Amino acid sequence: LKAWAFLENPTQVMQPDCFGMVSFEDTLAIRFSGPAALVIVGALLFLASIVVSKATHRGRMDFNTLFNAVFSLVFTLFPAIVAVSLVTFKCHTNPNGKDTLVADEGILCSGDPYTGMAIGAVFASVIYVGGFGAAMTWAIIKAPKQYSRPEFRARW
């Protein structure tokens, strides 16, 4: 389905080369930090709601609802997050006999630039794919006993 191919590369919409980031390593670093940025923005939004609630003496934002909103967005983008986390491990052999990345054939699948990207990809895979998968598995296992609690329903 080529119509949905843009979901695999969310930075394609922003064109990172317009920001002076033309190397594959730079764009990969931005892609790795994207999901964490969503969570950080959600946390900052919650902290800002606490400050505003103290200043205005009104109620603050509900943490469970915000958690649900942020991680619903992460869940929606999960296929793209997985694709970005695993793109560094996709290598193929060229006619010259050297293995290069499928996403950028100018990068050999051995040596300095690749090693740094592979370490980042391992961390991204463990945190995003493993961590998010573990959180969803935990919620599914706990749901039958916890679903009667309004906080659990609002959060998950």
mmCIF file of C-alpha atoms in Angstrom:
data_model
loop_
_atom_site.group_PDB
_atom_site.id
_atom_site.type_symbol
_atom_site.label_atom_id
_atom_site.label_comp_id
_atom_site.label_asym_id
_atom_site.label_seq_id
_atom_site.Cartn_x
_atom_site.Cartn_y
_atom_site.Cartn_z
ATOM 1 C CA LEU A 1 0.000 0.000 0.000
ATOM 2 C CA LYS A 2 2.065 2.876 -1.284
ATOM 3 C CA ALA A 3 -0.657 5.356 -0.277
ATOM 4 C CA TRP A 4 0.366 4.908 3.371
ATOM 5 C CA ALA A 5 4.134 4.884 2.793
ATOM 6 C CA PHE A 6 4.497 8.379 4.266
ATOM 7 C CA LEU A 7 3.635 6.906 7.704
ATOM 8 C CA GLU A 8 6.903 4.981 7.683
ATOM 9 C CA ASN A 9 8.855 8.220 7.439
ATOM 10 C CA PRO A 10 7.126 10.988 9.417
ATOM 11 C CA THR A 11 10.026 13.406 8.880
ATOM 12 C CA GLN A 12 9.280 13.282 5.158
ATOM 13 C CA VAL A 13 6.493 15.767 5.803
ATOM 14 C CA MET A 14 8.889 18.291 7.392
ATOM 15 C CA GLN A 15 11.775 17.821 4.920
ATOM 16 C CA PRO A 16 14.692 17.828 7.403
ATOM 17 C CA ASP A 17 17.138 18.933 4.726
ATOM 18 C CA CYS A 18 15.446 22.356 4.950
ATOM 19 C CA PHE A 19 16.746 22.531 8.526
ATOM 20 C CA GLY A 20 20.331 21.807 7.456
ATOM 21 C CA MET A 21 20.145 18.104 8.330
ATOM 22 C CA VAL A 22 21.016 16.307 5.162
ATOM 23 C CA SER A 23 22.814 13.269 6.536
ATOM 24 C CA PHE A 24 21.016 10.023 7.171
ATOM 25 C CA GLU A 25 22.495 9.868 10.688
ATOM 26 C CA ASP A 26 20.950 13.237 11.609
ATOM 27 C CA THR A 27 17.503 12.355 10.352
ATOM 28 C CA LEU A 28 17.684 8.965 12.063
ATOM 29 C CA ALA A 29 18.543 10.647 15.374
ATOM 30 C CA ILE A 30 15.506 12.899 15.008
ATOM 31 C CA ARG A 31 13.304 9.927 14.187
ATOM 32 C CA PHE A 32 14.592 8.069 17.261
ATOM 33 C CA SER A 33 13.795 11.044 19.491
ATOM 34 C CA GLY A 34 10.278 11.625 18.115
ATOM 35 C CA PRO A 35 8.298 9.308 20.421
ATOM 36 C CA ALA A 36 10.250 10.493 23.461
ATOM 37 C CA ALA A 37 9.471 14.075 22.451
ATOM 38 C CA LEU A 38 5.741 13.254 22.454
ATOM 39 C CA VAL A 39 5.974 11.908 25.985
ATOM 40 C CA ILE A 40 8.060 14.892 27.134
ATOM 41 C CA VAL A 41 5.556 17.344 25.642
ATOM 42 C CA GLY A 42 2.765 15.486 27.465
ATOM 43 C CA ALA A 43 4.686 15.679 30.753
ATOM 44 C CA LEU A 44 5.389 19.398 30.264
ATOM 45 C CA LEU A 45 1.742 19.993 29.464
ATOM 46 C CA PHE A 46 0.737 18.259 32.691
ATOM 47 C CA LEU A 47 3.271 20.280 34.715
ATOM 48 C CA ALA A 48 2.024 23.494 33.090
ATOM 49 C CA SER A 49 -1.537 22.572 34.052
ATOM 50 C CA ILE A 50 -0.417 22.229 37.675
ATOM 51 C CA VAL A 51 1.170 25.692 37.613
ATOM 52 C CA VAL A 52 -1.889 27.234 35.956
ATOM 53 C CA SER A 53 -4.250 25.509 38.396
ATOM 54 C CA LYS A 54 -2.319 26.924 41.366
ATOM 55 C CA ALA A 55 -2.333 30.401 39.851
ATOM 56 C CA THR A 56 -6.023 30.378 38.930
ATOM 57 C CA HIS A 57 -7.285 28.160 41.767
ATOM 58 C CA ARG A 58 -9.021 25.913 39.264
ATOM 59 C CA GLY A 59 -8.690 22.185 38.780
ATOM 60 C CA ARG A 60 -5.670 20.825 36.978
ATOM 61 C CA MET A 61 -5.591 18.535 33.975
ATOM 62 C CA ASP A 62 -6.493 14.925 34.708
ATOM 63 C CA PHE A 63 -3.307 12.851 34.506
ATOM 64 C CA ASN A 64 -5.101 9.680 33.392
ATOM 65 C CA THR A 65 -6.845 11.438 30.502
ATOM 66 C CA LEU A 66 -3.606 13.072 29.360
ATOM 67 C CA PHE A 67 -1.766 9.741 29.647
ATOM 68 C CA ASN A 68 -4.456 8.154 27.485
ATOM 69 C CA ALA A 69 -4.229 10.926 24.881
ATOM 70 C CA VAL A 70 -0.422 10.869 24.628
ATOM 71 C CA PHE A 71 -0.122 7.108 24.441
ATOM 72 C CA SER A 72 -3.058 6.822 22.044
ATOM 73 C CA LEU A 73 -0.993 8.965 19.703
ATOM 74 C CA VAL A 74 2.079 6.791 20.321
ATOM 75 C CA PHE A 75 -0.062 3.688 19.693
ATOM 76 C CA THR A 76 -1.344 5.201 16.440
ATOM 77 C CA LEU A 77 2.221 5.885 15.302
ATOM 78 C CA PHE A 78 3.541 2.534 16.571
ATOM 79 C CA PRO A 79 4.026 0.950 13.101
ATOM 80 C CA ALA A 80 6.162 3.924 12.045
ATOM 81 C CA ILE A 81 8.058 3.834 15.356
ATOM 82 C CA VAL A 82 8.860 0.152 14.830
ATOM 83 C CA ALA A 83 9.928 0.757 11.222
ATOM 84 C CA VAL A 84 12.249 3.600 12.273
ATOM 85 C CA SER A 85 13.677 1.556 15.159
ATOM 86 C CA LEU A 86 14.500 -1.360 12.866
ATOM 87 C CA VAL A 87 15.636 0.497 9.711
ATOM 88 C CA THR A 88 19.286 0.328 10.801
ATOM 89 C CA PHE A 89 19.238 -3.470 10.768
ATOM 90 C CA LYS A 90 18.114 -3.718 7.128
ATOM 91 C CA CYS A 91 21.252 -4.257 5.047
ATOM 92 C CA HIS A 92 21.771 -5.810 1.632
ATOM 93 C CA THR A 93 24.748 -6.813 -0.487
ATOM 94 C CA ASN A 94 25.653 -4.579 -3.395
ATOM 95 C CA PRO A 95 27.226 -5.791 -6.653
ATOM 96 C CA ASN A 96 30.620 -4.647 -5.322
ATOM 97 C CA GLY A 97 30.267 -7.213 -2.504
ATOM 98 C CA LYS A 98 29.846 -4.693 0.320
ATOM 99 C CA ASP A 99 26.823 -4.636 2.617
ATOM 100 C CA THR A 100 25.050 -1.275 2.813
ATOM 101 C CA LEU A 101 21.895 0.028 4.456
ATOM 102 C CA VAL A 102 18.770 -0.383 2.391
ATOM 103 C CA ALA A 103 17.611 3.110 3.466
ATOM 104 C CA ASP A 104 20.925 4.794 2.521
ATOM 105 C CA GLU A 105 23.307 2.863 0.308
ATOM 106 C CA GLY A 106 26.093 5.304 1.086
ATOM 107 C CA ILE A 107 26.439 3.806 4.584
ATOM 108 C CA LEU A 108 28.307 0.513 4.945
ATOM 109 C CA CYS A 109 26.867 -1.972 7.422
ATOM 110 C CA SER A 110 30.147 -2.001 9.295
ATOM 111 C CA GLY A 111 32.419 0.721 10.581
ATOM 112 C CA ASP A 112 32.040 3.957 12.485
ATOM 113 C CA PRO A 113 28.822 5.594 11.310
ATOM 114 C CA TYR A 114 26.947 2.296 11.279
ATOM 115 C CA THR A 115 28.097 1.238 14.752
ATOM 116 C CA GLY A 116 26.747 4.438 16.317
ATOM 117 C CA MET A 117 23.458 4.112 14.462
ATOM 118 C CA ALA A 118 23.170 0.439 15.432
ATOM 119 C CA ILE A 119 23.661 1.284 19.119
ATOM 120 C CA GLY A 120 20.949 3.951 18.846
ATOM 121 C CA ALA A 121 18.683 1.487 17.049
ATOM 122 C CA VAL A 122 19.173 -1.120 19.783
ATOM 123 C CA PHE A 123 18.205 1.419 22.455
ATOM 124 C CA ALA A 124 15.230 2.616 20.400
ATOM 125 C CA SER A 125 14.080 -0.964 19.818
ATOM 126 C CA VAL A 126 14.372 -1.906 23.479
ATOM 127 C CA ILE A 127 12.695 1.260 24.769
ATOM 128 C CA TYR A 128 10.032 1.837 22.131
ATOM 129 C CA VAL A 129 9.229 -1.607 20.813
ATOM 130 C CA GLY A 130 9.966 -3.626 23.951
ATOM 131 C CA GLY A 131 8.850 -1.054 26.515
ATOM 132 C CA PHE A 132 5.653 -0.041 24.780
ATOM 133 C CA GLY A 133 4.845 -3.681 24.021
ATOM 134 C CA ALA A 134 5.434 -4.591 27.672
ATOM 135 C CA ALA A 135 3.194 -1.732 28.844
ATOM 136 C CA MET A 136 0.383 -2.823 26.529
ATOM 137 C CA THR A 137 0.792 -6.449 27.608
ATOM 138 C CA TRP A 138 0.661 -5.382 31.269
ATOM 139 C CA ALA A 139 -2.534 -3.385 30.651
ATOM 140 C CA ILE A 140 -4.176 -6.307 28.856
ATOM 141 C CA ILE A 141 -3.288 -8.715 31.661
ATOM 142 C CA LYS A 142 -4.463 -6.323 34.400
ATOM 143 C CA ALA A 143 -7.617 -5.152 32.611
ATOM 144 C CA PRO A 144 -9.994 -7.941 33.731
ATOM 145 C CA LYS A 145 -9.385 -7.177 37.425
ATOM 146 C CA GLN A 146 -8.753 -3.422 37.210
ATOM 147 C CA TYR A 147 -11.389 -2.315 34.706
ATOM 148 C CA SER A 148 -13.915 -1.543 37.434
ATOM 149 C CA ARG A 149 -11.632 1.301 38.622
ATOM 150 C CA PRO A 150 -12.434 4.593 36.824
ATOM 151 C CA GLU A 151 -8.736 5.626 36.870
ATOM 152 C CA PHE A 152 -7.717 2.469 35.019
ATOM 153 C CA ARG A 153 -10.420 2.945 32.389
ATOM 154 C CA ALA A 154 -9.441 6.589 31.868
ATOM 155 C CA ARG A 155 -5.739 5.766 31.569
ATOM 156 C CA TRP A 156 -5.838 2.663 29.397
#
